């Protein structure tokens, strides 16, 4: 009986059944290669950049956070006003800290049916939180994305 000896590099690439790690299923240059959290990060960054082109340094003083799910404090605050699951939240600036917008990845992913809808929903959340921080309407923050509603 002949016994195959593997070199250390072969052993690390193969499991005990002779199968090893596979290469990526999607080529690295295609957008689908990125993970869901990475694509979500891209959507938040694209939204902030879009608003940054209009607002410049005023938007640059807001910190953006991406969090998988809202914390207990945010959930308690949402329940107090009758909301079920917050998709985003904002904290105004104080003398000691910068303003912050938090975007919650998993609730937004669950609320959207596809990536295009997710990107739109992320932008809506970011615009609404910026509008709340600055006490403006969403139309004032991004008039191209939010057309003027005659009911306002």
CSV table of N, CA and C in Angstrom, one decimal:
chain,number,residue,atom,x,y,z
A,1,UNK,N,0.8,-1.2,0.0
A,1,UNK,CA,0.0,0.0,0.0
A,1,UNK,C,0.9,1.2,0.0
A,2,UNK,N,0.6,2.1,-1.0
A,2,UNK,CA,1.5,3.3,-1.1
A,2,UNK,C,0.8,4.4,-0.4
A,3,UNK,N,1.6,5.2,0.4
A,3,UNK,CA,1.1,6.3,1.2
A,3,UNK,C,1.5,7.6,0.6
A,4,UNK,N,0.6,8.5,0.2
A,4,UNK,CA,1.0,9.8,-0.3
A,4,UNK,C,1.4,10.7,0.8
A,5,UNK,N,2.6,11.3,0.6
A,5,UNK,CA,3.0,12.4,1.5
A,5,UNK,C,2.7,13.7,0.9
A,6,UNK,N,2.1,14.6,1.7
A,6,UNK,CA,1.7,15.9,1.2
A,6,UNK,C,2.7,16.9,1.8
A,7,UNK,N,3.1,17.9,1.0
A,7,UNK,CA,3.9,19.0,1.6
A,7,UNK,C,3.1,19.8,2.5
A,8,UNK,N,3.6,20.6,3.3
A,8,UNK,CA,2.8,21.5,4.2
A,8,UNK,C,1.9,22.4,3.5
A,9,UNK,N,2.3,22.9,2.4
A,9,UNK,CA,1.4,23.8,1.6
A,9,UNK,C,0.2,23.1,1.0
A,10,UNK,N,0.5,21.9,0.6
A,10,UNK,CA,-0.7,21.1,0.1
A,10,UNK,C,-1.6,20.7,1.2
A,11,UNK,N,-1.1,20.4,2.4
A,11,UNK,CA,-2.0,20.0,3.5
A,11,UNK,C,-2.9,21.2,3.9
A,12,UNK,N,-2.4,22.4,3.9
A,12,UNK,CA,-3.2,23.6,4.3
A,12,UNK,C,-4.2,23.9,3.3
A,13,UNK,N,-4.1,23.5,2.1
A,13,UNK,CA,-5.1,23.9,1.1
A,13,UNK,C,-6.1,22.8,0.9
A,14,UNK,N,-5.9,21.6,1.5
A,14,UNK,CA,-6.8,20.5,1.3
A,14,UNK,C,-7.3,20.0,2.6
A,15,UNK,N,-8.6,19.6,2.6
A,15,UNK,CA,-9.1,19.0,3.8
A,15,UNK,C,-8.9,17.5,3.8
A,16,UNK,N,-9.4,16.8,4.7
A,16,UNK,CA,-9.1,15.3,4.8
A,16,UNK,C,-9.8,14.5,3.7
A,17,UNK,N,-10.7,15.1,2.9
A,17,UNK,CA,-11.3,14.4,1.8
A,17,UNK,C,-10.7,14.7,0.5
A,18,UNK,N,-9.6,15.5,0.5
A,18,UNK,CA,-8.9,15.8,-0.7
A,18,UNK,C,-9.5,17.0,-1.4
A,19,UNK,N,-10.5,17.6,-0.8
A,19,UNK,CA,-11.0,18.8,-1.4
A,19,UNK,C,-10.5,20.0,-0.6
A,20,UNK,N,-10.3,21.0,-1.3
A,20,UNK,CA,-9.7,22.2,-0.6
A,20,UNK,C,-10.6,23.4,-0.8
A,21,UNK,N,-10.0,24.5,-0.4
A,21,UNK,CA,-10.7,25.8,-0.6
A,21,UNK,C,-10.9,26.0,-2.0
A,22,UNK,N,-12.0,26.5,-2.4
A,22,UNK,CA,-12.3,26.9,-3.8
A,22,UNK,C,-11.9,28.3,-4.0
A,23,UNK,N,-11.7,28.6,-5.2
A,23,UNK,CA,-11.4,30.0,-5.6
A,23,UNK,C,-12.7,30.8,-5.5
A,24,UNK,N,-12.6,32.1,-5.7
A,24,UNK,CA,-13.9,32.9,-5.7
A,24,UNK,C,-14.8,32.5,-6.8
A,25,UNK,N,-16.1,32.4,-6.5
A,25,UNK,CA,-17.1,32.1,-7.5
A,25,UNK,C,-17.3,33.2,-8.5
A,26,UNK,N,-17.0,34.4,-8.1
A,26,UNK,CA,-17.2,35.6,-8.9
A,26,UNK,C,-15.8,36.2,-9.1
A,27,UNK,N,-15.5,36.6,-10.3
A,27,UNK,CA,-14.2,37.3,-10.5
A,27,UNK,C,-14.2,38.6,-9.7
A,28,UNK,N,-13.0,38.9,-9.2
A,28,UNK,CA,-12.8,40.1,-8.3
A,28,UNK,C,-13.2,41.4,-8.9
A,29,UNK,N,-13.2,41.5,-10.2
A,29,UNK,CA,-13.5,42.8,-10.8
A,29,UNK,C,-15.0,43.1,-11.0
A,30,UNK,N,-15.8,42.1,-10.7
A,30,UNK,CA,-17.3,42.3,-10.8
A,30,UNK,C,-17.9,42.8,-9.5
A,31,UNK,N,-18.9,43.6,-9.5
A,31,UNK,CA,-19.5,44.2,-8.3
A,31,UNK,C,-20.0,43.1,-7.4
A,32,UNK,N,-20.5,42.0,-7.9
A,32,UNK,CA,-21.0,40.9,-7.0
A,32,UNK,C,-19.9,40.3,-6.2
A,33,UNK,N,-18.7,40.5,-6.4
A,33,UNK,CA,-17.6,39.9,-5.6
A,33,UNK,C,-17.6,40.5,-4.2
A,34,UNK,N,-18.1,41.7,-4.0
A,34,UNK,CA,-18.1,42.3,-2.7
A,34,UNK,C,-19.2,41.7,-1.8
A,35,UNK,N,-18.9,41.6,-0.6
A,35,UNK,CA,-19.9,41.0,0.4
A,35,UNK,C,-21.0,42.0,0.6
A,36,UNK,N,-22.1,41.5,1.2
A,36,UNK,CA,-23.3,42.3,1.4
A,36,UNK,C,-22.9,43.5,2.4
A,37,UNK,N,-22.2,43.3,3.4
A,37,UNK,CA,-21.8,44.4,4.3
A,37,UNK,C,-21.0,45.4,3.5
A,38,UNK,N,-20.1,45.0,2.6
A,38,UNK,CA,-19.3,45.9,1.8
A,38,UNK,C,-20.1,46.7,0.9
A,39,UNK,N,-21.1,46.1,0.2
A,39,UNK,CA,-22.0,46.8,-0.7
A,39,UNK,C,-22.8,47.8,0.1
A,40,UNK,N,-23.2,47.4,1.3
A,40,UNK,CA,-24.0,48.3,2.1
A,40,UNK,C,-23.2,49.6,2.5
A,41,UNK,N,-21.9,49.3,2.9
A,41,UNK,CA,-21.0,50.4,3.2
A,41,UNK,C,-20.9,51.4,2.0
A,42,UNK,N,-20.8,50.8,0.8
A,42,UNK,CA,-20.7,51.6,-0.5
A,42,UNK,C,-21.9,52.4,-0.6
A,43,UNK,N,-23.1,51.9,-0.3
A,43,UNK,CA,-24.3,52.6,-0.5
A,43,UNK,C,-24.4,53.8,0.5
A,44,UNK,N,-24.0,53.6,1.7
A,44,UNK,CA,-23.9,54.8,2.7
A,44,UNK,C,-22.9,55.8,2.2
A,45,UNK,N,-21.7,55.4,1.8
A,45,UNK,CA,-20.7,56.3,1.3
A,45,UNK,C,-21.2,57.1,0.1
A,46,UNK,N,-21.8,56.4,-0.8
A,46,UNK,CA,-22.3,57.1,-2.0
A,46,UNK,C,-23.4,58.1,-1.7
A,47,UNK,N,-24.2,57.8,-0.7
A,47,UNK,CA,-25.2,58.8,-0.3
A,47,UNK,C,-24.6,60.0,0.3
A,48,UNK,N,-23.6,59.7,1.2
A,48,UNK,CA,-22.9,60.9,1.9
A,48,UNK,C,-22.1,61.7,0.9
A,49,UNK,N,-21.5,61.0,-0.1
A,49,UNK,CA,-20.8,61.8,-1.1
A,49,UNK,C,-21.7,62.6,-2.0
A,50,UNK,N,-22.9,62.0,-2.3
A,50,UNK,CA,-23.9,62.8,-3.1
A,50,UNK,C,-24.3,64.1,-2.4
A,51,UNK,N,-24.6,63.9,-1.1
A,51,UNK,CA,-24.9,65.1,-0.3
A,51,UNK,C,-23.7,66.0,-0.1
A,52,UNK,N,-22.5,65.5,0.0
A,52,UNK,CA,-21.3,66.3,0.2
A,52,UNK,C,-21.1,67.2,-1.0
A,53,UNK,N,-21.4,66.7,-2.2
A,53,UNK,CA,-21.3,67.6,-3.4
A,53,UNK,C,-22.1,68.8,-3.3
A,54,UNK,N,-23.3,68.7,-2.6
A,54,UNK,CA,-24.2,69.9,-2.5
A,54,UNK,C,-23.8,70.7,-1.2
A,55,UNK,N,-23.5,70.1,-0.1
A,55,UNK,CA,-23.4,70.8,1.1
A,55,UNK,C,-21.9,71.0,1.6
A,56,UNK,N,-21.0,70.3,1.0
A,56,UNK,CA,-19.5,70.5,1.3
A,56,UNK,C,-19.2,70.3,2.7
A,57,UNK,N,-18.5,71.4,3.3
A,57,UNK,CA,-18.0,71.3,4.6
A,57,UNK,C,-19.1,71.1,5.7
A,58,UNK,N,-20.3,71.6,5.4
A,58,UNK,CA,-21.4,71.5,6.4
A,58,UNK,C,-21.7,70.0,6.7
A,59,UNK,N,-21.6,69.2,5.6
A,59,UNK,CA,-21.9,67.7,5.8
A,59,UNK,C,-20.6,67.0,6.4
A,60,UNK,N,-19.5,67.6,6.1
A,60,UNK,CA,-18.2,66.9,6.6
A,60,UNK,C,-18.1,66.9,8.1
A,61,UNK,N,-18.9,67.7,8.8
A,61,UNK,CA,-18.8,67.6,10.3
A,61,UNK,C,-19.7,66.6,10.9
A,62,UNK,N,-20.4,65.8,10.1
A,62,UNK,CA,-21.3,64.8,10.6
A,62,UNK,C,-20.5,63.4,10.4
A,63,UNK,N,-20.5,62.7,11.5
A,63,UNK,CA,-19.9,61.3,11.4
A,63,UNK,C,-21.0,60.3,11.0
A,64,UNK,N,-20.7,59.4,10.2
A,64,UNK,CA,-21.6,58.4,9.7
A,64,UNK,C,-21.2,57.0,10.3
A,65,UNK,N,-22.1,56.3,10.9
A,65,UNK,CA,-21.8,55.0,11.5
A,65,UNK,C,-22.7,54.0,10.8
A,66,UNK,N,-22.2,52.8,10.6
A,66,UNK,CA,-23.0,51.7,10.0
A,66,UNK,C,-23.0,50.6,11.1
A,67,UNK,N,-24.2,50.3,11.6
A,67,UNK,CA,-24.3,49.3,12.7
A,67,UNK,C,-25.2,48.2,12.2
A,68,UNK,N,-24.9,47.0,12.6
A,68,UNK,CA,-25.8,45.9,12.1
A,68,UNK,C,-27.3,46.1,12.5
A,69,UNK,N,-27.5,46.3,13.8
A,69,UNK,CA,-28.9,46.5,14.3
A,69,UNK,C,-28.8,47.6,15.4
A,70,UNK,N,-30.0,48.3,15.6
A,70,UNK,CA,-30.0,49.3,16.6
A,70,UNK,C,-29.8,48.7,18.0
A,71,UNK,N,-29.2,49.5,18.9
A,71,UNK,CA,-29.0,49.1,20.3
A,71,UNK,C,-30.3,49.2,21.1
A,72,UNK,N,-30.2,48.8,22.3
A,72,UNK,CA,-31.4,48.7,23.2
A,72,UNK,C,-31.9,50.1,23.5
A,73,UNK,N,-31.1,51.1,23.6
A,73,UNK,CA,-31.5,52.5,23.9
A,73,UNK,C,-32.3,53.0,22.7
A,74,UNK,N,-31.8,52.8,21.5
A,74,UNK,CA,-32.5,53.3,20.3
A,74,UNK,C,-33.9,52.6,20.2
A,75,UNK,N,-33.9,51.3,20.4
A,75,UNK,CA,-35.1,50.5,20.3
A,75,UNK,C,-36.1,51.0,21.4
A,76,UNK,N,-35.7,51.3,22.6
A,76,UNK,CA,-36.6,51.9,23.6
A,76,UNK,C,-37.2,53.2,23.2
A,77,UNK,N,-36.3,54.1,22.6
A,77,UNK,CA,-36.8,55.4,22.2
A,77,UNK,C,-37.8,55.2,21.0
A,78,UNK,N,-37.5,54.3,20.1
A,78,UNK,CA,-38.5,54.0,19.0
A,78,UNK,C,-39.8,53.5,19.5
A,79,UNK,N,-39.8,52.6,20.5
A,79,UNK,CA,-41.0,52.0,21.0
A,79,UNK,C,-41.8,53.1,21.7
A,80,UNK,N,-41.1,54.1,22.4
A,80,UNK,CA,-41.8,55.2,23.1
A,80,UNK,C,-42.6,56.1,22.2
A,81,UNK,N,-42.2,56.2,20.9
A,81,UNK,CA,-42.9,57.0,19.9
A,81,UNK,C,-43.8,56.1,19.0
A,82,UNK,N,-43.8,54.8,19.2
A,82,UNK,CA,-44.7,54.0,18.4
A,82,UNK,C,-44.0,53.4,17.2
A,83,UNK,N,-42.7,53.6,17.0
A,83,UNK,CA,-42.0,53.0,15.9
A,83,UNK,C,-41.7,51.5,16.2
A,84,UNK,N,-41.6,50.7,15.1
A,84,UNK,CA,-41.3,49.3,15.3
A,84,UNK,C,-39.8,49.1,15.3
A,85,UNK,N,-39.2,49.2,14.2
A,85,UNK,CA,-37.7,49.0,14.0
A,85,UNK,C,-37.1,50.2,13.3
A,86,UNK,N,-36.3,50.9,14.0
A,86,UNK,CA,-35.6,52.1,13.4
A,86,UNK,C,-34.7,51.6,12.3
A,87,UNK,N,-34.6,52.4,11.2
A,87,UNK,CA,-33.7,52.1,10.1
A,87,UNK,C,-32.5,52.9,10.2
A,88,UNK,N,-32.6,54.1,10.9
A,88,UNK,CA,-31.5,55.0,11.1
A,88,UNK,C,-31.8,55.9,12.3
A,89,UNK,N,-30.8,56.6,12.8
A,89,UNK,CA,-31.0,57.5,13.8
A,89,UNK,C,-29.9,58.6,13.7
A,90,UNK,N,-30.1,59.7,14.4
A,90,UNK,CA,-29.2,60.8,14.4
A,90,UNK,C,-29.0,61.3,15.8
A,91,UNK,N,-27.8,61.8,16.1
A,91,UNK,CA,-27.5,62.5,17.4
A,91,UNK,C,-26.9,63.8,17.1
A,92,UNK,N,-27.5,64.9,17.6
A,92,UNK,CA,-27.0,66.2,17.2
A,92,UNK,C,-25.6,66.5,17.9
A,93,UNK,N,-25.0,67.4,17.4
A,93,UNK,CA,-23.7,67.8,17.9
A,93,UNK,C,-23.8,68.5,19.2
A,94,UNK,N,-22.8,68.4,20.1
A,94,UNK,CA,-22.7,69.2,21.3
A,94,UNK,C,-21.4,69.9,21.3
A,95,UNK,N,-21.1,70.6,22.4
A,95,UNK,CA,-19.8,71.2,22.5
A,95,UNK,C,-18.6,70.2,22.5
A,96,UNK,N,-18.9,69.0,23.0
A,96,UNK,CA,-17.9,68.0,23.2
A,96,UNK,C,-17.8,67.0,22.1
A,97,UNK,N,-18.8,66.8,21.2
A,97,UNK,CA,-18.8,65.8,20.2
A,97,UNK,C,-19.5,66.3,18.9
A,98,UNK,N,-19.2,65.6,17.9
A,98,UNK,CA,-19.7,65.9,16.5
A,98,UNK,C,-21.1,65.2,16.4
A,99,UNK,N,-21.9,65.8,15.4
A,99,UNK,CA,-23.2,65.1,15.1
A,99,UNK,C,-22.9,63.8,14.5
A,100,UNK,N,-23.8,62.9,14.7
A,100,UNK,CA,-23.6,61.5,14.2
A,100,UNK,C,-24.9,61.0,13.6
A,101,UNK,N,-24.8,60.3,12.5
A,101,UNK,CA,-25.9,59.6,11.9
A,101,UNK,C,-25.6,58.1,11.9
A,102,UNK,N,-26.4,57.3,12.4
A,102,UNK,CA,-26.3,55.8,12.4
A,102,UNK,C,-27.2,55.2,11.5
A,103,UNK,N,-26.7,54.3,10.6
A,103,UNK,CA,-27.6,53.6,9.7
A,103,UNK,C,-27.5,52.1,10.0
A,104,UNK,N,-28.7,51.5,10.2
A,104,UNK,CA,-28.8,50.1,10.6
A,104,UNK,C,-28.9,49.2,9.4
A,105,UNK,N,-27.9,48.4,9.2
A,105,UNK,CA,-27.8,47.5,8.0
A,105,UNK,C,-28.8,46.4,7.9
A,106,UNK,N,-29.0,45.6,8.9
A,106,UNK,CA,-29.9,44.5,8.8
A,106,UNK,C,-31.3,44.9,8.6
A,107,UNK,N,-31.9,45.8,9.4
A,107,UNK,CA,-33.3,46.2,9.1
A,107,UNK,C,-33.5,46.8,7.7
A,108,UNK,N,-32.5,47.6,7.2
A,108,UNK,CA,-32.6,48.1,5.9
A,108,UNK,C,-32.6,47.0,4.8
A,109,UNK,N,-31.7,46.0,5.0
A,109,UNK,CA,-31.6,44.9,4.1
A,109,UNK,C,-32.9,44.1,4.1
A,110,UNK,N,-33.5,43.9,5.2
A,110,UNK,CA,-34.8,43.2,5.3
A,110,UNK,C,-35.9,44.0,4.7
A,111,UNK,N,-35.9,45.3,4.8
A,111,UNK,CA,-37.0,46.1,4.3
A,111,UNK,C,-36.9,46.3,2.8
A,112,UNK,N,-35.8,45.9,2.1
A,112,UNK,CA,-35.7,46.1,0.7
A,112,UNK,C,-35.7,44.8,0.0
A,113,UNK,N,-36.2,44.8,-1.3
A,113,UNK,CA,-36.3,43.5,-2.0
A,113,UNK,C,-35.1,43.2,-2.9
A,114,UNK,N,-34.3,44.3,-3.3
A,114,UNK,CA,-33.1,44.1,-4.1
A,114,UNK,C,-32.1,45.2,-3.8
A,115,UNK,N,-31.0,45.1,-4.4
A,115,UNK,CA,-29.9,46.1,-4.1
A,115,UNK,C,-30.3,47.5,-4.6
A,116,UNK,N,-31.0,47.7,-5.7
A,116,UNK,CA,-31.4,49.0,-6.1
A,116,UNK,C,-32.3,49.6,-5.1
A,117,UNK,N,-33.2,48.9,-4.6
A,117,UNK,CA,-34.2,49.4,-3.6
A,117,UNK,C,-33.4,49.7,-2.3
A,118,UNK,N,-32.4,48.9,-2.0
A,118,UNK,CA,-31.6,49.1,-0.8
A,118,UNK,C,-30.9,50.4,-0.9
A,119,UNK,N,-30.3,50.7,-2.0
A,119,UNK,CA,-29.5,51.9,-2.2
A,119,UNK,C,-30.5,53.1,-2.1
A,120,UNK,N,-31.7,53.1,-2.6
A,120,UNK,CA,-32.6,54.1,-2.5
A,120,UNK,C,-33.1,54.3,-1.1
A,121,UNK,N,-33.3,53.2,-0.4
A,121,UNK,CA,-33.8,53.3,1.0
A,121,UNK,C,-32.7,53.9,1.9
A,122,UNK,N,-31.4,53.5,1.7
A,122,UNK,CA,-30.3,54.0,2.4
A,122,UNK,C,-30.2,55.6,2.2
A,123,UNK,N,-30.3,56.0,1.0
A,123,UNK,CA,-30.3,57.4,0.7
A,123,UNK,C,-31.4,58.2,1.4
A,124,UNK,N,-32.6,57.6,1.3
A,124,UNK,CA,-33.8,58.2,2.0
A,124,UNK,C,-33.5,58.4,3.5
A,125,UNK,N,-33.0,57.4,4.1
A,125,UNK,CA,-32.6,57.4,5.5
A,125,UNK,C,-31.6,58.5,5.8
A,126,UNK,N,-30.5,58.5,5.0
A,126,UNK,CA,-29.5,59.5,5.3
A,126,UNK,C,-30.1,60.9,5.1
A,127,UNK,N,-30.8,61.2,4.0
A,127,UNK,CA,-31.4,62.5,3.8
A,127,UNK,C,-32.4,62.9,4.9
A,128,UNK,N,-33.2,62.0,5.4
A,128,UNK,CA,-34.1,62.3,6.5
A,128,UNK,C,-33.4,62.6,7.8
A,129,UNK,N,-32.3,61.9,8.0
A,129,UNK,CA,-31.6,62.2,9.3
A,129,UNK,C,-30.8,63.5,9.2
A,130,UNK,N,-30.3,63.8,8.0
A,130,UNK,CA,-29.6,65.1,7.8
A,130,UNK,C,-30.7,66.2,8.0
A,131,UNK,N,-31.8,66.0,7.4
A,131,UNK,CA,-32.9,67.0,7.4
A,131,UNK,C,-33.3,67.2,8.9
A,132,UNK,N,-33.4,66.1,9.7
A,132,UNK,CA,-33.8,66.3,11.1
A,132,UNK,C,-32.7,67.0,11.9
A,133,UNK,N,-31.4,66.7,11.6
A,133,UNK,CA,-30.4,67.4,12.3
A,133,UNK,C,-30.4,68.9,12.0
A,134,UNK,N,-30.6,69.3,10.7
A,134,UNK,CA,-30.5,70.7,10.3
A,134,UNK,C,-31.9,71.4,10.3
A,135,UNK,N,-32.9,70.7,10.8
A,135,UNK,CA,-34.3,71.2,10.8
A,135,UNK,C,-34.7,71.8,9.4
A,136,UNK,N,-34.5,70.9,8.4
A,136,UNK,CA,-34.9,71.2,7.1
A,136,UNK,C,-35.9,70.1,6.6
A,137,UNK,N,-36.5,70.3,5.4
A,137,UNK,CA,-37.3,69.3,4.8
A,137,UNK,C,-36.3,68.4,3.9
A,138,UNK,N,-36.7,67.2,3.7
A,138,UNK,CA,-35.8,66.3,2.8
A,138,UNK,C,-35.6,67.0,1.4
A,139,UNK,N,-36.6,67.7,0.9
A,139,UNK,CA,-36.5,68.4,-0.4
A,139,UNK,C,-35.4,69.4,-0.3
A,140,UNK,N,-35.3,70.1,0.8
A,140,UNK,CA,-34.2,71.1,0.9
A,140,UNK,C,-32.8,70.5,1.0
A,141,UNK,N,-32.7,69.3,1.6
A,141,UNK,CA,-31.4,68.6,1.7
A,141,UNK,C,-31.0,68.1,0.3
A,142,UNK,N,-31.9,67.4,-0.4
A,142,UNK,CA,-31.6,66.8,-1.7
A,142,UNK,C,-32.8,67.0,-2.6
A,143,UNK,N,-32.9,68.2,-3.3
A,143,UNK,CA,-34.1,68.5,-4.2
A,143,UNK,C,-34.2,67.6,-5.4
A,144,UNK,N,-33.1,67.0,-5.8
A,144,UNK,CA,-33.1,66.2,-7.0
A,144,UNK,C,-33.7,64.8,-6.7
A,145,UNK,N,-33.5,64.3,-5.5
A,145,UNK,CA,-34.0,63.0,-5.1
A,145,UNK,C,-35.4,63.1,-4.5
A,146,UNK,N,-35.7,64.2,-3.8
A,146,UNK,CA,-37.0,64.4,-3.2
A,146,UNK,C,-37.7,65.6,-3.8
A,147,UNK,N,-38.5,65.3,-4.9
A,147,UNK,CA,-39.2,66.5,-5.5
A,147,UNK,C,-40.1,67.2,-4.5
A,148,UNK,N,-40.3,68.4,-4.8
A,148,UNK,CA,-41.2,69.2,-3.9
A,148,UNK,C,-42.6,68.7,-3.9
A,149,UNK,N,-43.1,68.4,-2.7
A,149,UNK,CA,-44.5,67.8,-2.6
A,149,UNK,C,-45.4,69.0,-2.4
A,150,UNK,N,-46.5,69.1,-3.2
A,150,UNK,CA,-47.4,70.2,-3.1
A,150,UNK,C,-48.1,70.3,-1.8
A,151,UNK,N,-48.1,69.2,-1.0
A,151,UNK,CA,-48.8,69.2,0.3
A,151,UNK,C,-48.0,69.9,1.4
A,152,UNK,N,-46.7,70.1,1.1
A,152,UNK,CA,-45.9,70.7,2.2
A,152,UNK,C,-46.2,72.2,2.3
